[in-house]
Amino acid sequence: MSKRILIVDDEESVLNTLKRLFRKLPYEIVPALSGDAALTIMKEQTFDLIISDMRMPGMSGAEFLCSAK
C-alpha cells in the first residue's frame, strides 16, 4: 500500500510540478487548489503527509494546517 500525500497550492503549475516529482515514487498524490478544497477532501480521505503552500488567497497555509490538525 503506497503512502498518500495531499498537496495544497493555489497555483496549478506548482501542483503539476510536484506531482511530476513524485511520479516514479511509491506515493499516491492528491492535489487541492485551496485550503477549503483540501479540507473537503480530508473529510473522506486520510493522508500520511500534507504539503501546503503558505500564501494562498482565502485561507493561508497556516490556517489550513491548523484546521487540518
PDB file of N, CA and C in Angstrom:
ATOM      1  N   MET A   1       0.847  -1.182   0.000  1.00  0.00           N
ATOM      2  CA  MET A   1       0.000   0.000   0.000  1.00  0.00           C
ATOM      3  C   MET A   1       0.890   1.242   0.000  1.00  0.00           C
ATOM      4  N   SER A   2       0.666   2.124  -0.950  1.00  0.00           N
ATOM      5  CA  SER A   2       1.507   3.316  -1.049  1.00  0.00           C
ATOM      6  C   SER A   2       1.064   4.384  -0.055  1.00  0.00           C
ATOM      7  N   LYS A   3       2.003   5.207   0.321  1.00  0.00           N
ATOM      8  CA  LYS A   3       1.713   6.335   1.211  1.00  0.00           C
ATOM      9  C   LYS A   3       0.950   7.387   0.424  1.00  0.00           C
ATOM     10  N   ARG A   4       0.101   8.127   1.103  1.00  0.00           N
ATOM     11  CA  ARG A   4      -0.735   9.133   0.447  1.00  0.00           C
ATOM     12  C   ARG A   4      -0.295  10.525   0.868  1.00  0.00           C
ATOM     13  N   ILE A   5      -0.122  11.409  -0.128  1.00  0.00           N
ATOM     14  CA  ILE A   5       0.317  12.772   0.126  1.00  0.00           C
ATOM     15  C   ILE A   5      -0.716  13.737  -0.439  1.00  0.00           C
ATOM     16  N   LEU A   6      -1.148  14.669   0.389  1.00  0.00           N
ATOM     17  CA  LEU A   6      -2.047  15.745  -0.033  1.00  0.00           C
ATOM     18  C   LEU A   6      -1.190  16.972  -0.277  1.00  0.00           C
ATOM     19  N   ILE A   7      -1.264  17.520  -1.490  1.00  0.00           N
ATOM     20  CA  ILE A   7      -0.507  18.722  -1.833  1.00  0.00           C
ATOM     21  C   ILE A   7      -1.502  19.851  -2.075  1.00  0.00           C
ATOM     22  N   VAL A   8      -1.315  20.955  -1.346  1.00  0.00           N
ATOM     23  CA  VAL A   8      -2.242  22.083  -1.408  1.00  0.00           C
ATOM     24  C   VAL A   8      -1.491  23.314  -1.915  1.00  0.00           C
ATOM     25  N   ASP A   9      -1.947  23.851  -3.042  1.00  0.00           N
ATOM     26  CA  ASP A   9      -1.346  25.068  -3.602  1.00  0.00           C
ATOM     27  C   ASP A   9      -2.356  25.698  -4.536  1.00  0.00           C
ATOM     28  N   ASP A  10      -2.436  27.035  -4.515  1.00  0.00           N
ATOM     29  CA  ASP A  10      -3.399  27.723  -5.368  1.00  0.00           C
ATOM     30  C   ASP A  10      -2.915  27.869  -6.808  1.00  0.00           C
ATOM     31  N   GLU A  11      -1.687  27.480  -7.083  1.00  0.00           N
ATOM     32  CA  GLU A  11      -1.159  27.553  -8.440  1.00  0.00           C
ATOM     33  C   GLU A  11      -1.093  26.147  -9.036  1.00  0.00           C
ATOM     34  N   GLU A  12      -1.875  25.940 -10.071  1.00  0.00           N
ATOM     35  CA  GLU A  12      -1.947  24.616 -10.687  1.00  0.00           C
ATOM     36  C   GLU A  12      -0.593  24.165 -11.237  1.00  0.00           C
ATOM     37  N   SER A  13       0.218  25.104 -11.722  1.00  0.00           N
ATOM     38  CA  SER A  13       1.536  24.740 -12.262  1.00  0.00           C
ATOM     39  C   SER A  13       2.434  24.152 -11.164  1.00  0.00           C
ATOM     40  N   VAL A  14       2.324  24.671  -9.952  1.00  0.00           N
ATOM     41  CA  VAL A  14       3.107  24.137  -8.828  1.00  0.00           C
ATOM     42  C   VAL A  14       2.620  22.731  -8.485  1.00  0.00           C
ATOM     43  N   LEU A  15       1.314  22.539  -8.458  1.00  0.00           N
ATOM     44  CA  LEU A  15       0.764  21.202  -8.186  1.00  0.00           C
ATOM     45  C   LEU A  15       1.253  20.198  -9.221  1.00  0.00           C
ATOM     46  N   ASN A  16       1.221  20.589 -10.491  1.00  0.00           N
ATOM     47  CA  ASN A  16       1.661  19.686 -11.559  1.00  0.00           C
ATOM     48  C   ASN A  16       3.143  19.355 -11.437  1.00  0.00           C
ATOM     49  N   THR A  17       3.950  20.333 -11.087  1.00  0.00           N
ATOM     50  CA  THR A  17       5.387  20.096 -10.916  1.00  0.00           C
ATOM     51  C   THR A  17       5.636  19.116  -9.776  1.00  0.00           C
ATOM     52  N   LEU A  18       4.964  19.316  -8.656  1.00  0.00           N
ATOM     53  CA  LEU A  18       5.149  18.414  -7.515  1.00  0.00           C
ATOM     54  C   LEU A  18       4.640  17.007  -7.836  1.00  0.00           C
ATOM     55  N   LYS A  19       3.534  16.906  -8.559  1.00  0.00           N
ATOM     56  CA  LYS A  19       3.037  15.581  -8.957  1.00  0.00           C
ATOM     57  C   LYS A  19       4.071  14.874  -9.832  1.00  0.00           C
ATOM     58  N   ARG A  20       4.707  15.612 -10.748  1.00  0.00           N
ATOM     59  CA  ARG A  20       5.740  15.010 -11.606  1.00  0.00           C
ATOM     60  C   ARG A  20       6.948  14.551 -10.779  1.00  0.00           C
ATOM     61  N   LEU A  21       7.330  15.316  -9.768  1.00  0.00           N
ATOM     62  CA  LEU A  21       8.467  14.933  -8.930  1.00  0.00           C
ATOM     63  C   LEU A  21       8.237  13.600  -8.226  1.00  0.00           C
ATOM     64  N   PHE A  22       7.007  13.347  -7.819  1.00  0.00           N
ATOM     65  CA  PHE A  22       6.680  12.114  -7.095  1.00  0.00           C
ATOM     66  C   PHE A  22       6.219  10.982  -8.007  1.00  0.00           C
ATOM     67  N   ARG A  23       6.119  11.240  -9.297  1.00  0.00           N
ATOM     68  CA  ARG A  23       5.526  10.301 -10.256  1.00  0.00           C
ATOM     69  C   ARG A  23       6.128   8.898 -10.187  1.00  0.00           C
ATOM     70  N   LYS A  24       7.435   8.789 -10.113  1.00  0.00           N
ATOM     71  CA  LYS A  24       8.083   7.471 -10.159  1.00  0.00           C
ATOM     72  C   LYS A  24       8.317   6.876  -8.774  1.00  0.00           C
ATOM     73  N   LEU A  25       7.843   7.557  -7.756  1.00  0.00           N
ATOM     74  CA  LEU A  25       7.998   7.074  -6.391  1.00  0.00           C
ATOM     75  C   LEU A  25       6.701   6.420  -5.926  1.00  0.00           C
ATOM     76  N   PRO A  26       6.775   5.579  -4.906  1.00  0.00           N
ATOM     77  CA  PRO A  26       5.585   4.830  -4.484  1.00  0.00           C
ATOM     78  C   PRO A  26       4.630   5.634  -3.600  1.00  0.00           C
ATOM     79  N   TYR A  27       4.185   6.791  -4.117  1.00  0.00           N
ATOM     80  CA  TYR A  27       3.258   7.630  -3.370  1.00  0.00           C
ATOM     81  C   TYR A  27       2.026   7.909  -4.213  1.00  0.00           C
ATOM     82  N   GLU A  28       0.895   7.979  -3.547  1.00  0.00           N
ATOM     83  CA  GLU A  28      -0.328   8.435  -4.207  1.00  0.00           C
ATOM     84  C   GLU A  28      -0.451   9.923  -3.903  1.00  0.00           C
ATOM     85  N   ILE A  29      -0.500  10.748  -4.932  1.00  0.00           N
ATOM     86  CA  ILE A  29      -0.563  12.193  -4.779  1.00  0.00           C
ATOM     87  C   ILE A  29      -1.984  12.668  -5.024  1.00  0.00           C
ATOM     88  N   VAL A  30      -2.502  13.470  -4.097  1.00  0.00           N
ATOM     89  CA  VAL A  30      -3.827  14.064  -4.240  1.00  0.00           C
ATOM     90  C   VAL A  30      -3.640  15.580  -4.182  1.00  0.00           C
ATOM     91  N   PRO A  31      -3.974  16.281  -5.274  1.00  0.00           N
ATOM     92  CA  PRO A  31      -3.812  17.737  -5.295  1.00  0.00           C
ATOM     93  C   PRO A  31      -5.073  18.465  -4.840  1.00  0.00           C
ATOM     94  N   ALA A  32      -4.881  19.666  -4.283  1.00  0.00           N
ATOM     95  CA  ALA A  32      -6.006  20.542  -3.933  1.00  0.00           C
ATOM     96  C   ALA A  32      -5.581  21.975  -4.232  1.00  0.00           C
ATOM     97  N   LEU A  33      -6.473  22.747  -4.845  1.00  0.00           N
ATOM     98  CA  LEU A  33      -6.162  24.115  -5.250  1.00  0.00           C
ATOM     99  C   LEU A  33      -6.426  25.160  -4.168  1.00  0.00           C
ATOM    100  N   SER A  34      -6.924  24.741  -3.012  1.00  0.00           N
ATOM    101  CA  SER A  34      -7.174  25.687  -1.918  1.00  0.00           C
ATOM    102  C   SER A  34      -7.264  24.931  -0.599  1.00  0.00           C
ATOM    103  N   GLY A  35      -7.165  25.693   0.472  1.00  0.00           N
ATOM    104  CA  GLY A  35      -7.331  25.090   1.786  1.00  0.00           C
ATOM    105  C   GLY A  35      -8.730  24.524   1.969  1.00  0.00           C
ATOM    106  N   ASP A  36      -9.739  25.246   1.492  1.00  0.00           N
ATOM    107  CA  ASP A  36     -11.121  24.765   1.591  1.00  0.00           C
ATOM    108  C   ASP A  36     -11.304  23.451   0.842  1.00  0.00           C
ATOM    109  N   ALA A  37     -10.742  23.380  -0.371  1.00  0.00           N
ATOM    110  CA  ALA A  37     -10.850  22.147  -1.160  1.00  0.00           C
ATOM    111  C   ALA A  37     -10.147  20.994  -0.449  1.00  0.00           C
ATOM    112  N   ALA A  38      -8.996  21.278   0.138  1.00  0.00           N
ATOM    113  CA  ALA A  38      -8.251  20.238   0.848  1.00  0.00           C
ATOM    114  C   ALA A  38      -9.026  19.729   2.065  1.00  0.00           C
ATOM    115  N   LEU A  39      -9.648  20.632   2.801  1.00  0.00           N
ATOM    116  CA  LEU A  39     -10.435  20.212   3.967  1.00  0.00           C
ATOM    117  C   LEU A  39     -11.618  19.345   3.548  1.00  0.00           C
ATOM    118  N   THR A  40     -12.220  19.671   2.421  1.00  0.00           N
ATOM    119  CA  THR A  40     -13.321  18.851   1.902  1.00  0.00           C
ATOM    120  C   THR A  40     -12.821  17.452   1.561  1.00  0.00           C
ATOM    121  N   ILE A  41     -11.676  17.375   0.900  1.00  0.00           N
ATOM    122  CA  ILE A  41     -11.088  16.075   0.558  1.00  0.00           C
ATOM    123  C   ILE A  41     -10.781  15.284   1.821  1.00  0.00           C
ATOM    124  N   MET A  42     -10.277  15.969   2.842  1.00  0.00           N
ATOM    125  CA  MET A  42      -9.878  15.296   4.077  1.00  0.00           C
ATOM    126  C   MET A  42     -11.054  14.752   4.872  1.00  0.00           C
ATOM    127  N   LYS A  43     -12.257  15.189   4.571  1.00  0.00           N
ATOM    128  CA  LYS A  43     -13.435  14.633   5.261  1.00  0.00           C
ATOM    129  C   LYS A  43     -13.658  13.179   4.888  1.00  0.00           C
ATOM    130  N   GLU A  44     -13.169  12.776   3.689  1.00  0.00           N
ATOM    131  CA  GLU A  44     -13.417  11.419   3.210  1.00  0.00           C
ATOM    132  C   GLU A  44     -12.155  10.587   3.017  1.00  0.00           C
ATOM    133  N   GLN A  45     -10.996  11.224   3.123  1.00  0.00           N
ATOM    134  CA  GLN A  45      -9.750  10.512   2.877  1.00  0.00           C
ATOM    135  C   GLN A  45      -8.731  10.845   3.964  1.00  0.00           C
ATOM    136  N   THR A  46      -7.807   9.932   4.191  1.00  0.00           N
ATOM    137  CA  THR A  46      -6.721  10.176   5.138  1.00  0.00           C
ATOM    138  C   THR A  46      -5.400  10.251   4.382  1.00  0.00           C
ATOM    139  N   PHE A  47      -4.429  10.940   4.983  1.00  0.00           N
ATOM    140  CA  PHE A  47      -3.150  11.148   4.329  1.00  0.00           C
ATOM    141  C   PHE A  47      -2.013  10.908   5.311  1.00  0.00           C
ATOM    142  N   ASP A  48      -0.889  10.489   4.758  1.00  0.00           N
ATOM    143  CA  ASP A  48       0.315  10.277   5.549  1.00  0.00           C
ATOM    144  C   ASP A  48       1.136  11.552   5.672  1.00  0.00           C
ATOM    145  N   LEU A  49       0.975  12.457   4.697  1.00  0.00           N
ATOM    146  CA  LEU A  49       1.745  13.691   4.674  1.00  0.00           C
ATOM    147  C   LEU A  49       0.943  14.771   3.961  1.00  0.00           C
ATOM    148  N   ILE A  50       1.064  16.004   4.439  1.00  0.00           N
ATOM    149  CA  ILE A  50       0.453  17.163   3.784  1.00  0.00           C
ATOM    150  C   ILE A  50       1.561  18.145   3.445  1.00  0.00           C
ATOM    151  N   ILE A  51       1.583  18.586   2.191  1.00  0.00           N
ATOM    152  CA  ILE A  51       2.488  19.647   1.754  1.00  0.00           C
ATOM    153  C   ILE A  51       1.600  20.811   1.365  1.00  0.00           C
ATOM    154  N   SER A  52       1.823  21.973   1.984  1.00  0.00           N
ATOM    155  CA  SER A  52       0.945  23.111   1.731  1.00  0.00           C
ATOM    156  C   SER A  52       1.727  24.388   1.451  1.00  0.00           C
ATOM    157  N   ASP A  53       1.247  25.122   0.465  1.00  0.00           N
ATOM    158  CA  ASP A  53       1.710  26.482   0.227  1.00  0.00           C
ATOM    159  C   ASP A  53       1.282  27.309   1.433  1.00  0.00           C
ATOM    160  N   MET A  54       2.057  28.305   1.804  1.00  0.00           N
ATOM    161  CA  MET A  54       1.691  29.146   2.939  1.00  0.00           C
ATOM    162  C   MET A  54       0.899  30.384   2.509  1.00  0.00           C
ATOM    163  N   ARG A  55       1.136  30.872   1.310  1.00  0.00           N
ATOM    164  CA  ARG A  55       0.459  32.086   0.830  1.00  0.00           C
ATOM    165  C   ARG A  55      -0.576  31.723  -0.218  1.00  0.00           C
ATOM    166  N   MET A  56      -1.814  31.616   0.249  1.00  0.00           N
ATOM    167  CA  MET A  56      -2.929  31.314  -0.648  1.00  0.00           C
ATOM    168  C   MET A  56      -4.059  32.277  -0.338  1.00  0.00           C
ATOM    169  N   PRO A  57      -4.834  32.648  -1.336  1.00  0.00           N
ATOM    170  CA  PRO A  57      -5.985  33.520  -1.075  1.00  0.00           C
ATOM    171  C   PRO A  57      -7.079  32.780  -0.303  1.00  0.00           C
ATOM    172  N   GLY A  58      -7.795  33.506   0.514  1.00  0.00           N
ATOM    173  CA  GLY A  58      -8.915  32.913   1.248  1.00  0.00           C
ATOM    174  C   GLY A  58      -8.514  32.276   2.561  1.00  0.00           C
ATOM    175  N   MET A  59      -7.556  31.379   2.518  1.00  0.00           N
ATOM    176  CA  MET A  59      -7.097  30.671   3.706  1.00  0.00           C
ATOM    177  C   MET A  59      -5.599  30.440   3.556  1.00  0.00           C
ATOM    178  N   SER A  60      -4.820  30.951   4.492  1.00  0.00           N
ATOM    179  CA  SER A  60      -3.365  30.757   4.417  1.00  0.00           C
ATOM    180  C   SER A  60      -3.025  29.297   4.713  1.00  0.00           C
ATOM    181  N   GLY A  61      -1.815  28.927   4.374  1.00  0.00           N
ATOM    182  CA  GLY A  61      -1.358  27.577   4.673  1.00  0.00           C
ATOM    183  C   GLY A  61      -1.377  27.284   6.163  1.00  0.00           C
ATOM    184  N   ALA A  62      -1.012  28.290   6.971  1.00  0.00           N
ATOM    185  CA  ALA A  62      -1.023  28.107   8.429  1.00  0.00           C
ATOM    186  C   ALA A  62      -2.452  27.860   8.935  1.00  0.00           C
ATOM    187  N   GLU A  63      -3.397  28.626   8.419  1.00  0.00           N
ATOM    188  CA  GLU A  63      -4.802  28.434   8.816  1.00  0.00           C
ATOM    189  C   GLU A  63      -5.297  27.063   8.379  1.00  0.00           C
ATOM    190  N   PHE A  64      -4.931  26.664   7.164  1.00  0.00           N
ATOM    191  CA  PHE A  64      -5.338  25.341   6.679  1.00  0.00           C
ATOM    192  C   PHE A  64      -4.759  24.238   7.558  1.00  0.00           C
ATOM    193  N   LEU A  65      -3.467  24.328   7.850  1.00  0.00           N
ATOM    194  CA  LEU A  65      -2.835  23.271   8.658  1.00  0.00           C
ATOM    195  C   LEU A  65      -3.409  23.206  10.062  1.00  0.00           C
ATOM    196  N   CYS A  66      -3.771  24.337  10.641  1.00  0.00           N
ATOM    197  CA  CYS A  66      -4.431  24.328  11.955  1.00  0.00           C
ATOM    198  C   CYS A  66      -5.779  23.614  11.875  1.00  0.00           C
ATOM    199  N   SER A  67      -6.517  23.883  10.823  1.00  0.00           N
ATOM    200  CA  SER A  67      -7.816  23.216  10.634  1.00  0.00           C
ATOM    201  C   SER A  67      -7.643  21.735  10.332  1.00  0.00           C
ATOM    202  N   ALA A  68      -6.608  21.403   9.579  1.00  0.00           N
ATOM    203  CA  ALA A  68      -6.366  20.001   9.206  1.00  0.00           C
ATOM    204  C   ALA A  68      -5.960  19.161  10.398  1.00  0.00           C
ATOM    205  N   LYS A  69      -5.305  19.794  11.337  1.00  0.00           N
ATOM    206  CA  LYS A  69      -4.822  19.089  12.523  1.00  0.00           C
ATOM    207  C   LYS A  69      -5.980  18.466  13.269  1.00  0.00           C
TER     208      LYS A  69
END
